[in-house]
């Protein structure tokens, strides 16, 4: 029996073997003890492992694990509590934090695609790190980095020196042949992914260059080898049947899942010179990205399915795809290179980051939001978080197709925006607030003047008449800062028809409420909150950050200013969804509390459904032909628990009405 084990953040595995058969080949009953105490057969050195954590026995062609420690074990996706026993097969991973173990009888354990990719990427990154170290001794890389637009001579000098370094290090010696084949497979897959993205233009939209060398190819090209490479890429595309799907993201998923399995079929076309050329081509691109671009982030920023990029440390880069966070396998060469890339990003928007100002918010040319923090505030090294937004703006129809919103709720929001109702979008981090605000802005008429206020410009309005304002931090002397509150006050002097604040985080909430109360109807903003009712508490706190007012006075301001709250949530499967649309009806004069009624909510946790409550301004929506209530409330769902007075809609004692009430509100219906 063999046990392969490694720490979760390490790609190199260790092996523990035990002979569980006698001389005749009969199975022996051997119990393998696992723990941190040296008396165990398999010692896992970590304070997180119990002294005697688990006992594993062979059970026929399977294994039996008993948890005898103080902490849980994970077998596959199942938790094994203290004292519990489970039977599993050898292909199932066992996790005793922070170790992962694989058990096998005879065959070598199967390595997952992610583990294989991470290992090969680590090998390639180590090679690039060694080459980069030699380049620092040979060339003035700092001077090259400071050049915003590198000339062809500098690029050619850099590429020739990379070739010289590889020659000195004997990278392409016969002893490295097997490893080089694995590296070529990964490089070809990355190259194929980049081709798909550039050809698809992220589903039809034009790609904006991120850096000066965004679409550069090596200056030291060999036409004969390029022809061979393109032929090989074409054969790979045909084998993977990439012409069938039309969606760019779907093509990339096919490449990720199947390219590794089909690559061995094409190895006969990889002679030594072509293999060397492909690897050199990749090394030159990666090192040029490091010197002139965004390093290992350059390719990740082009994958449309990636919504978040998180640099935890120089050798730990995570990405979020379809709501799931996983390790990318890519890494920076060093902390110094990471800081250099961060400085390059923030310099593009006129900001700086150094030890005197170790954190900054910025954006990329494609609109992605960037937050960076470096030592001394970040103990583990420079950290970077990039929130990516689709190049192609999502519309309400897209949100409906993605099951983030229902068509009836979308029709109601369209009518509310057209009727110039003040709307607040709330939700947690990454729940889709900005995307929702962008989508709702498409309902604003073209003739209206829009002024937006943001810390980092992210909103992409669909109209032409838009004035975008962005906050500015203080300079080195601590002067020249302009906060969101300053910009909101200034925006009110710019004759806006609609004022849109990207997010209320502080005292600007008071100015926003005052703007909504002083003739700027149809304004919108976002806040962080977990539910529509918590929005009120959040606004109370934000207003109190600006001025000391009684809570009752704040509630009166909110009740008169705010009409609707749109609540978004991020579900466990990663999907973003509107879970509440509520009206801020009025303030209860006796209790001083605000009355918030749900118009839609996701009671079943699956889809947004109408509650039967009609907002107090619904008659205006119907009178202006902004809303057809037959579309908003399907007849089969209208089984109201209470009946109201159809003749006095705005004073309905109950918050629900029956179908006859709705029929009387629809123009042209018989009121008898």
XYZ file of C-alpha atoms in Angstrom:
672
model
C 0.000 0.000 0.000
C 1.258 3.469 -0.936
C 0.183 6.778 0.544
C 0.999 9.957 -1.378
C 0.760 13.148 0.671
C 1.544 16.837 0.376
C 0.559 20.127 1.977
C -2.337 21.800 0.176
C -0.258 24.741 -1.094
C 2.650 22.533 -2.268
C 2.783 20.774 -5.624
C 5.557 18.327 -4.678
C 4.346 15.058 -3.164
C 5.944 12.659 -0.715
C 5.274 8.945 -0.554
C 4.871 6.512 2.341
C 4.937 2.780 1.549
C 3.983 -0.153 3.721
C 4.207 -3.815 2.747
C 0.787 -5.266 3.529
C 1.358 -8.723 1.968
C 3.246 -11.756 3.262
C 5.688 -13.936 1.293
C 2.826 -15.895 -0.256
C 1.132 -12.686 -1.395
C -1.693 -12.935 1.110
C -3.098 -9.730 2.548
C -1.934 -8.770 6.034
C -4.133 -6.862 8.446
C -2.063 -3.735 8.961
C -3.433 -0.560 10.530
C -1.570 2.571 9.425
C -1.670 5.225 12.144
C -1.507 8.854 11.030
C -0.764 11.895 13.203
C 1.857 14.409 14.232
C 3.349 12.265 17.022
C 6.592 10.499 15.950
C 5.156 7.221 17.234
C 2.744 7.113 14.256
C 3.610 5.159 11.119
C 2.865 8.212 8.921
C 3.915 11.452 10.595
C 2.305 14.688 9.383
C 4.218 17.554 10.958
C 1.718 20.301 11.664
C 0.180 21.680 14.870
C -3.217 21.430 13.142
C -2.918 17.633 13.007
C -3.853 15.670 16.137
C -1.201 13.596 17.886
C -3.000 10.460 16.665
C -5.430 11.643 14.013
C -6.580 8.656 11.977
C -6.168 4.912 11.449
C -6.356 3.476 7.927
C -6.818 -0.225 7.108
C -7.073 -2.009 3.806
C -10.504 -3.500 3.146
C -10.287 -5.690 0.030
C -9.837 -3.325 -2.908
C -10.917 -0.359 -0.780
C -9.726 1.392 2.347
C -11.278 1.987 5.753
C -10.531 5.181 7.698
C -11.348 5.757 11.363
C -11.063 9.267 12.809
C -9.456 8.942 16.255
C -8.256 12.560 16.562
C -9.759 15.760 17.875
C -10.465 17.336 14.483
C -12.555 16.270 11.506
C -11.181 14.566 8.383
C -12.483 15.028 4.846
C -12.927 12.003 2.583
C -13.951 13.345 -0.793
C -16.576 15.977 0.041
C -17.764 14.237 3.245
C -16.758 15.238 6.765
C -15.717 12.374 9.027
C -16.303 13.305 12.646
C -14.407 12.128 15.697
C -14.917 8.393 16.232
C -16.583 7.847 12.835
C -15.450 5.230 10.298
C -15.843 5.339 6.518
C -14.952 3.020 3.609
C -13.618 4.612 0.409
C -11.782 3.692 -2.779
C -8.217 4.660 -3.610
C -9.176 7.369 -6.086
C -10.840 9.499 -3.416
C -8.702 12.240 -1.798
C -8.404 12.397 1.988
C -7.785 15.760 3.647
C -6.263 16.084 7.093
C -5.718 19.801 7.184
C -3.310 21.081 5.915
C -2.415 17.830 4.106
C -3.986 16.000 1.165
C -3.494 12.230 1.009
C -4.051 9.727 -1.814
C -4.123 5.975 -1.210
C -3.255 3.363 -3.825
C -2.806 -0.378 -3.982
C -0.523 -0.882 -6.987
C -0.976 1.895 -9.535
C 0.361 5.405 -9.205
C -2.419 7.759 -8.057
C -4.135 9.769 -10.759
C -3.119 13.410 -10.715
C -5.949 15.824 -11.400
C -5.752 18.282 -14.282
C -5.550 21.203 -11.851
C -2.669 19.622 -9.920
C -0.820 18.807 -13.137
C -1.303 22.336 -14.493
C -0.171 23.929 -11.249
C 2.963 21.788 -11.175
C 3.913 22.588 -14.786
C 3.168 26.283 -14.301
C 5.372 26.286 -11.226
C 8.216 24.740 -13.235
C 7.773 27.363 -15.951
C 7.588 30.181 -13.378
C 10.798 28.985 -11.688
C 12.528 28.983 -15.072
C 11.308 32.527 -15.778
C 12.484 33.613 -12.351
C 16.012 32.334 -13.035
C 16.080 33.995 -16.455
C 14.794 37.255 -14.978
C 17.597 37.198 -12.413
C 20.175 36.854 -15.198
C 18.511 39.626 -17.197
C 18.782 41.980 -14.220
C 22.563 41.423 -14.280
C 22.806 41.990 -18.041
C 20.286 44.739 -18.821
C 18.802 47.905 -17.343
C 15.331 46.401 -16.843
C 14.302 49.239 -14.545
C 14.948 51.706 -17.338
C 12.973 49.538 -19.768
C 10.048 49.295 -17.327
C 9.884 53.071 -16.944
C 9.426 53.431 -20.704
C 5.692 53.674 -21.433
C 6.207 52.842 -25.132
C 9.242 50.552 -25.562
C 10.963 50.810 -28.946
C 11.632 47.872 -31.233
C 15.343 47.979 -30.417
C 14.698 47.441 -26.674
C 12.292 44.591 -27.358
C 14.761 42.889 -29.708
C 17.574 43.288 -27.159
C 15.420 41.734 -24.440
C 14.403 38.762 -26.586
C 17.971 38.030 -27.745
C 19.183 38.031 -24.153
C 16.404 35.608 -23.163
C 17.700 33.209 -25.820
C 21.249 33.612 -24.518
C 20.138 32.869 -20.946
C 18.338 29.686 -22.035
C 21.451 28.588 -23.897
C 23.667 29.165 -20.853
C 21.265 27.304 -18.569
C 21.018 24.378 -21.040
C 17.232 24.509 -20.879
C 16.814 22.460 -24.060
C 19.203 19.615 -23.216
C 17.965 16.032 -23.907
C 17.712 15.420 -20.135
C 14.773 17.869 -19.962
C 12.860 16.390 -22.916
C 9.920 14.912 -20.970
C 9.475 18.037 -18.881
C 9.666 20.250 -21.971
C 6.909 18.204 -23.637
C 4.625 18.915 -20.676
C 5.504 22.620 -20.799
C 4.738 22.732 -24.538
C 1.304 21.192 -23.920
C 0.465 23.931 -21.410
C 1.872 26.690 -23.636
C -0.155 25.504 -26.636
C -3.317 25.464 -24.556
C -2.698 29.022 -23.345
C -1.905 30.131 -26.882
C -5.101 28.519 -28.175
C -7.118 30.245 -25.448
C -5.629 33.630 -26.380
C -6.437 33.049 -30.044
C -10.050 32.235 -29.203
C -10.372 35.420 -27.149
C -8.841 37.631 -29.828
C -10.894 36.041 -32.608
C -14.122 36.210 -30.618
C -13.400 39.700 -29.302
C -15.166 38.694 -26.076
C -18.418 37.844 -27.818
C -18.256 40.461 -30.513
C -16.896 43.488 -28.695
C -13.625 45.151 -29.594
C -10.823 44.472 -27.139
C -9.133 47.540 -25.701
C -5.368 47.098 -25.186
C -4.419 46.800 -21.536
C -0.765 47.737 -22.015
C 1.524 48.955 -24.764
C 2.620 45.383 -25.630
C -0.850 43.832 -25.369
C -0.933 42.152 -28.767
C 2.824 42.014 -29.384
C 4.347 38.849 -30.760
C 8.066 38.072 -30.438
C 10.270 40.321 -32.555
C 12.546 37.350 -33.306
C 9.962 35.417 -35.318
C 10.946 32.593 -37.681
C 8.374 32.396 -40.511
C 8.903 28.678 -41.087
C 8.293 27.841 -37.416
C 5.297 30.193 -37.261
C 3.712 28.318 -40.160
C 4.238 24.996 -38.390
C 2.811 26.413 -35.164
C -0.307 27.768 -36.859
C -0.888 24.444 -38.617
C -0.603 22.663 -35.289
C -3.057 25.092 -33.703
C -5.505 24.568 -36.554
C -5.365 20.781 -36.091
C -5.974 21.177 -32.364
C -9.030 23.340 -33.050
C -10.429 20.745 -35.441
C -9.842 17.905 -32.980
C -11.537 19.844 -30.161
C -14.396 20.834 -32.521
C -14.160 24.479 -31.512
C -16.203 25.578 -34.518
C -19.374 24.106 -32.996
C -19.972 26.441 -30.016
C -20.435 30.130 -30.762
C -19.876 31.442 -27.228
C -16.273 32.417 -26.429
C -16.526 31.265 -22.805
C -17.788 27.836 -23.891
C -14.854 27.419 -26.285
C -12.414 28.259 -23.492
C -14.045 25.671 -21.218
C -13.623 23.007 -23.901
C -9.929 23.868 -24.250
C -9.419 23.717 -20.467
C -11.176 20.367 -20.103
C -10.069 18.449 -23.216
C -6.819 19.900 -24.552
C -4.631 17.911 -22.157
C -6.162 14.603 -23.269
C -5.867 15.244 -27.034
C -2.393 16.785 -26.952
C -0.502 13.417 -27.029
C -2.052 12.767 -30.463
C -0.072 15.680 -31.897
C 3.302 15.099 -30.260
C 4.625 13.399 -33.399
C 4.467 16.799 -35.112
C 6.659 18.356 -32.405
C 10.234 17.983 -33.549
C 12.994 19.379 -31.346
C 13.319 22.705 -33.185
C 9.581 23.431 -33.095
C 9.384 22.529 -29.398
C 12.292 24.843 -28.635
C 10.705 27.633 -30.681
C 7.330 27.340 -28.906
C 8.886 27.445 -25.446
C 11.129 30.394 -26.326
C 8.114 32.178 -27.765
C 6.225 31.704 -24.489
C 9.194 32.762 -22.341
C 9.634 35.948 -24.367
C 5.949 36.816 -24.085
C 5.807 36.179 -20.317
C 8.965 38.152 -19.600
C 7.835 41.031 -21.841
C 4.554 41.048 -19.906
C 6.613 41.252 -16.708
C 8.800 44.120 -17.956
C 6.231 46.132 -19.916
C 2.797 44.796 -18.957
C 0.882 43.203 -16.094
C 2.929 40.019 -15.779
C 0.968 36.792 -15.202
C -2.265 38.812 -14.937
C -2.092 39.794 -18.614
C -3.735 36.613 -19.937
C -6.151 36.255 -17.009
C -7.543 39.717 -17.720
C -8.596 38.539 -21.170
C -10.585 35.434 -20.131
C -14.261 36.502 -20.213
C -15.411 33.878 -17.697
C -13.099 35.229 -14.945
C -14.905 37.794 -12.807
C -12.324 38.307 -10.042
C -8.538 38.055 -9.830
C -7.008 37.917 -6.350
C -3.258 38.082 -5.716
C -2.757 36.795 -2.176
C 1.021 36.538 -2.489
C 3.486 36.587 -5.347
C 3.135 32.832 -5.802
C -0.585 32.647 -5.003
C -2.989 34.029 -7.601
C -6.640 32.993 -7.334
C -9.452 33.572 -9.819
C -13.221 33.437 -9.561
C -15.009 31.707 -12.438
C -18.781 31.195 -12.433
C -18.865 32.116 -8.737
C -16.212 29.501 -7.768
C -12.786 30.547 -6.461
C -9.825 28.412 -7.512
C -6.072 28.737 -7.744
C -4.841 29.843 -11.169
C -1.404 28.223 -10.975
C 0.219 31.433 -12.197
C 2.689 33.378 -10.102
C 4.778 36.532 -10.085
C 8.544 36.261 -10.222
C 8.998 38.110 -6.908
C 7.376 40.583 -4.528
C 9.364 43.355 -6.194
C 7.860 42.483 -9.583
C 4.374 42.355 -8.029
C 4.824 45.855 -6.595
C 6.174 47.067 -9.926
C 3.068 45.799 -11.751
C 0.819 47.418 -9.128
C 2.634 50.739 -9.592
C 2.187 50.397 -13.357
C -1.565 49.852 -12.949
C -2.230 52.771 -10.622
C 0.021 55.157 -12.568
C -2.332 54.856 -15.551
C -5.046 56.732 -13.641
C -2.701 59.274 -12.065
C -2.425 57.621 -8.664
C 0.530 56.306 -6.733
C 1.349 53.633 -4.202
C 4.389 53.514 -1.912
C 5.236 53.058 1.752
C 3.809 56.476 2.614
C 0.546 55.638 0.797
C 0.372 51.839 0.880
C -3.190 51.313 -0.333
C -5.001 52.594 -3.394
C -8.112 52.135 -5.525
C -7.738 52.369 -9.283
C -9.069 50.940 -12.527
C -7.745 49.282 -15.656
C -8.250 50.599 -19.201
C -11.056 48.053 -19.704
C -12.942 49.426 -16.666
C -11.974 46.695 -14.171
C -11.857 47.837 -10.543
C -8.496 47.501 -8.780
C -7.641 47.544 -5.082
C -4.004 47.225 -4.052
C -2.306 47.150 -0.671
C 1.392 46.698 0.055
C 3.630 46.445 3.151
C 3.690 47.652 5.850
C -0.120 47.344 5.856
C -0.037 43.961 4.116
C 2.105 41.650 6.208
C 2.328 38.782 3.685
C 3.485 40.998 0.815
C 1.729 43.035 -1.885
C -1.924 42.067 -2.422
C -4.044 42.905 -5.432
C -7.765 42.437 -6.081
C -9.253 43.063 -9.524
C -13.023 43.060 -9.999
C -13.711 42.558 -13.691
C -16.792 43.761 -15.521
C -18.017 42.426 -18.857
C -16.758 44.412 -21.825
C -20.202 43.916 -23.328
C -22.612 45.611 -20.928
C -25.260 43.304 -19.550
C -28.816 44.355 -20.280
C -31.970 43.537 -18.377
C -32.649 40.831 -20.978
C -29.267 39.272 -20.164
C -30.122 39.257 -16.447
C -33.443 37.569 -17.231
C -31.705 34.932 -19.349
C -29.251 34.283 -16.507
C -32.153 33.832 -14.063
C -31.018 36.817 -12.021
C -34.345 38.557 -12.573
C -37.834 37.663 -13.786
C -39.529 39.358 -16.738
C -42.366 40.662 -14.546
C -39.938 42.242 -12.074
C -37.986 43.740 -14.987
C -41.174 45.270 -16.385
C -41.931 46.817 -12.997
C -38.409 48.275 -12.663
C -38.610 49.665 -16.194
C -41.858 51.436 -15.282
C -40.461 52.714 -11.961
C -37.351 54.208 -13.603
C -39.512 55.762 -16.328
C -41.737 57.269 -13.622
C -38.618 58.835 -12.006
C -38.791 56.854 -8.785
C -35.762 57.055 -6.479
C -34.171 53.618 -6.295
C -31.521 52.163 -4.021
C -29.738 48.924 -4.982
C -28.386 46.963 -2.023
C -26.502 43.728 -1.543
C -23.301 42.170 -0.298
C -19.858 42.320 -1.877
C -19.848 40.797 -5.350
C -23.635 40.416 -5.476
C -23.965 42.412 -8.725
C -25.046 45.866 -7.510
C -23.071 47.794 -10.121
C -24.221 45.466 -12.900
C -27.841 45.960 -11.829
C -27.420 49.733 -11.675
C -25.913 49.737 -15.160
C -28.770 47.625 -16.505
C -31.476 49.832 -14.959
C -29.819 52.952 -16.340
C -30.821 51.806 -19.825
C -34.418 52.737 -18.898
C -33.513 56.420 -18.462
C -34.689 58.488 -21.468
C -31.962 59.694 -23.840
C -32.922 63.369 -23.446
C -32.188 63.474 -19.711
C -28.885 64.728 -18.295
C -27.131 62.212 -16.020
C -24.355 63.001 -13.529
C -22.541 60.064 -11.895
C -20.337 60.182 -8.785
C -17.962 57.301 -8.000
C -14.812 56.531 -6.044
C -13.523 54.616 -9.063
C -15.338 55.093 -12.356
C -17.130 51.791 -13.071
C -20.595 52.723 -14.287
C -21.143 52.502 -18.022
C -24.267 54.411 -18.876
C -26.143 53.605 -22.073
C -26.880 57.279 -22.804
C -24.664 59.902 -24.453
C -25.419 62.867 -22.181
C -23.517 61.620 -19.127
C -21.098 63.529 -16.885
C -18.793 61.208 -14.937
C -17.197 62.466 -11.713
C -14.525 60.560 -9.793
C -13.120 61.182 -6.310
C -9.471 62.041 -5.817
C -7.259 61.166 -2.833
C -4.954 63.645 -1.144
C -1.523 64.344 -2.608
C 1.826 63.870 -0.862
C 1.265 66.993 1.227
C -2.183 65.768 2.282
C -3.932 68.380 0.148
C -6.216 68.276 -2.863
C -8.551 65.467 -1.780
C -12.093 65.490 -3.164
C -14.498 63.082 -1.485
C -17.747 61.620 -2.770
C -19.604 64.109 -0.593
C -17.777 67.019 -2.251
C -18.687 65.705 -5.681
C -22.346 65.083 -4.785
C -22.649 68.688 -3.595
C -21.016 69.897 -6.793
C -23.181 67.623 -8.958
C -26.310 69.337 -7.633
C -25.018 72.576 -9.212
C -24.587 70.896 -12.605
C -28.319 70.749 -13.410
C -28.699 66.958 -13.398
C -31.989 65.331 -14.344
C -30.716 62.182 -12.670
C -28.007 61.877 -10.034
C -26.379 58.447 -9.747
C -23.907 57.712 -6.946
C -21.919 54.529 -7.494
C -21.969 53.644 -3.810
C -22.815 55.424 -0.565
C -20.166 54.584 2.011
C -20.233 57.646 4.233
C -21.687 61.108 4.732
C -22.600 61.438 1.052
C -25.721 59.394 1.925
C -27.190 62.517 3.568
C -26.503 64.632 0.488
C -27.967 61.924 -1.715
C -31.188 61.840 0.326
C -31.401 65.621 0.233
C -30.952 65.564 -3.548
C -33.800 63.071 -3.868
C -35.926 65.378 -1.728
C -35.142 68.556 -3.671
C -36.334 67.887 -7.185
C -33.803 65.323 -8.446
C -36.326 62.531 -8.830
C -35.224 59.324 -10.502
C -31.863 59.273 -8.734
C -30.169 55.968 -7.920
C -27.384 54.664 -5.706
C -26.099 51.482 -4.039
C -25.225 50.482 -0.475
C -23.937 47.351 1.219
C -26.724 45.593 3.138
C -28.032 42.049 3.594
C -31.752 42.771 3.233
C -34.202 45.548 2.397
C -34.948 46.147 6.084
C -31.242 46.357 6.942
C -30.875 49.072 4.306
C -32.717 51.459 6.656
C -30.312 50.727 9.500
C -27.369 51.147 7.147
C -28.646 54.526 5.934
C -29.163 55.646 9.528
C -25.499 54.951 10.273
C -24.246 56.646 7.097
C -26.289 59.792 7.723
C -25.052 59.944 11.328
C -21.490 59.901 9.950
C -22.274 63.281 8.360
C -24.443 65.010 10.953
C -25.910 64.341 14.386
C -29.670 64.053 13.823
C -32.458 62.278 15.708
C -33.310 58.892 14.205
C -36.902 60.062 13.671
C -35.686 62.954 11.507
C -33.501 60.563 9.505
C -36.465 58.242 8.979
C -38.564 61.151 7.698
C -35.812 62.014 5.219
C -35.564 58.414 4.017
C -39.344 57.978 3.759
C -39.787 61.128 1.671
C -36.709 60.505 -0.508
C -36.581 56.777 -1.194
C -39.207 54.889 -3.181
C -37.777 51.446 -3.940
C -35.110 49.094 -2.621
C -33.739 46.404 -4.946
C -31.926 43.718 -2.949
C -29.418 41.374 -4.590
C -27.852 38.247 -3.140
C -25.133 35.852 -4.163
C -26.371 32.251 -3.995
C -24.214 29.274 -2.889
C -23.835 28.125 -6.523
C -22.280 31.501 -7.437
C -25.356 32.883 -9.210
C -26.310 36.516 -8.513
C -30.008 37.115 -8.104
C -32.505 39.828 -7.183
C -34.155 38.509 -4.031
C -36.308 41.498 -3.024
C -37.939 44.541 -4.544
C -39.551 46.556 -1.776
C -41.290 49.905 -1.411
C -40.436 52.321 1.385
C -44.058 53.269 1.982
C -44.069 55.736 4.862
C -43.008 56.328 8.445
C -45.216 55.167 11.264
C -45.778 58.325 13.309
C -46.466 56.361 16.481
C -43.383 54.132 16.489
C -41.119 56.210 14.278
C -40.271 53.114 12.233
C -40.289 52.964 8.461
C -42.824 50.669 6.794
C -41.129 48.628 4.059
C -43.336 46.293 1.998
C -42.099 43.644 -0.416
C -43.473 43.930 -3.937
C -41.396 40.938 -5.089
C -39.361 38.478 -3.078
C -37.711 35.100 -3.497
C -39.651 33.231 -0.860
C -38.778 29.852 -2.367
C -35.118 30.816 -2.637
C -35.171 29.958 -6.341
C -36.977 32.683 -8.275
C -38.414 36.125 -7.707
C -42.219 36.129 -7.343
C -44.781 38.905 -6.741
C -46.172 39.070 -3.229
C -49.493 40.604 -4.271
C -48.649 43.959 -2.687
C -49.128 46.912 -5.047
C -46.966 49.995 -4.453
C -48.713 53.251 -3.600
C -47.695 54.791 -6.940
C -48.955 51.933 -9.137
C -51.879 54.006 -10.443
C -49.391 56.506 -11.907
C -47.597 53.703 -13.739
C -50.864 52.472 -15.211
C -52.179 55.954 -16.091
C -48.971 56.756 -18.009
C -49.084 53.390 -19.809
C -45.745 52.426 -18.271
C -47.008 49.130 -16.883
C -49.545 46.495 -17.823
C -50.573 44.791 -14.612
C -51.726 41.688 -16.452
C -48.099 41.150 -17.377
C -46.830 41.984 -13.907
C -49.110 39.567 -12.077
C -49.997 36.352 -13.865
C -53.582 35.339 -13.110
C -52.719 31.889 -11.808
C -50.615 33.372 -8.981
C -53.226 35.837 -7.806
C -54.832 34.075 -4.891
C -54.645 36.921 -2.380
C -54.838 36.256 1.346
C -56.723 39.518 1.847
C -58.907 41.862 -0.187
C -58.580 45.624 -0.440
C -60.739 48.526 -1.515
C -60.383 48.990 -5.316
C -61.881 52.486 -5.180
C -59.196 53.921 -2.891
C -56.001 52.295 -4.061
C -53.616 54.572 -2.169
C -55.358 53.904 1.132
C -55.706 50.146 0.955
C -55.896 48.866 4.544
C -54.191 45.605 3.557
C -50.993 45.502 1.557
C -52.521 43.078 -0.961
C -55.234 43.369 -3.601
C -57.267 40.819 -5.525
C -57.496 40.255 -9.286
C -60.652 42.319 -9.660
C -58.750 45.324 -8.312
C -56.057 44.829 -10.920
C -58.629 44.498 -13.702
C -60.173 47.852 -12.763
C -56.757 49.532 -12.921
C -56.046 48.322 -16.447
C -57.215 50.860 -19.042
C -60.052 49.582 -21.207
C -61.284 46.970 -18.738
C -64.952 46.694 -17.829
C -65.348 47.957 -14.262
C -68.682 46.255 -13.676
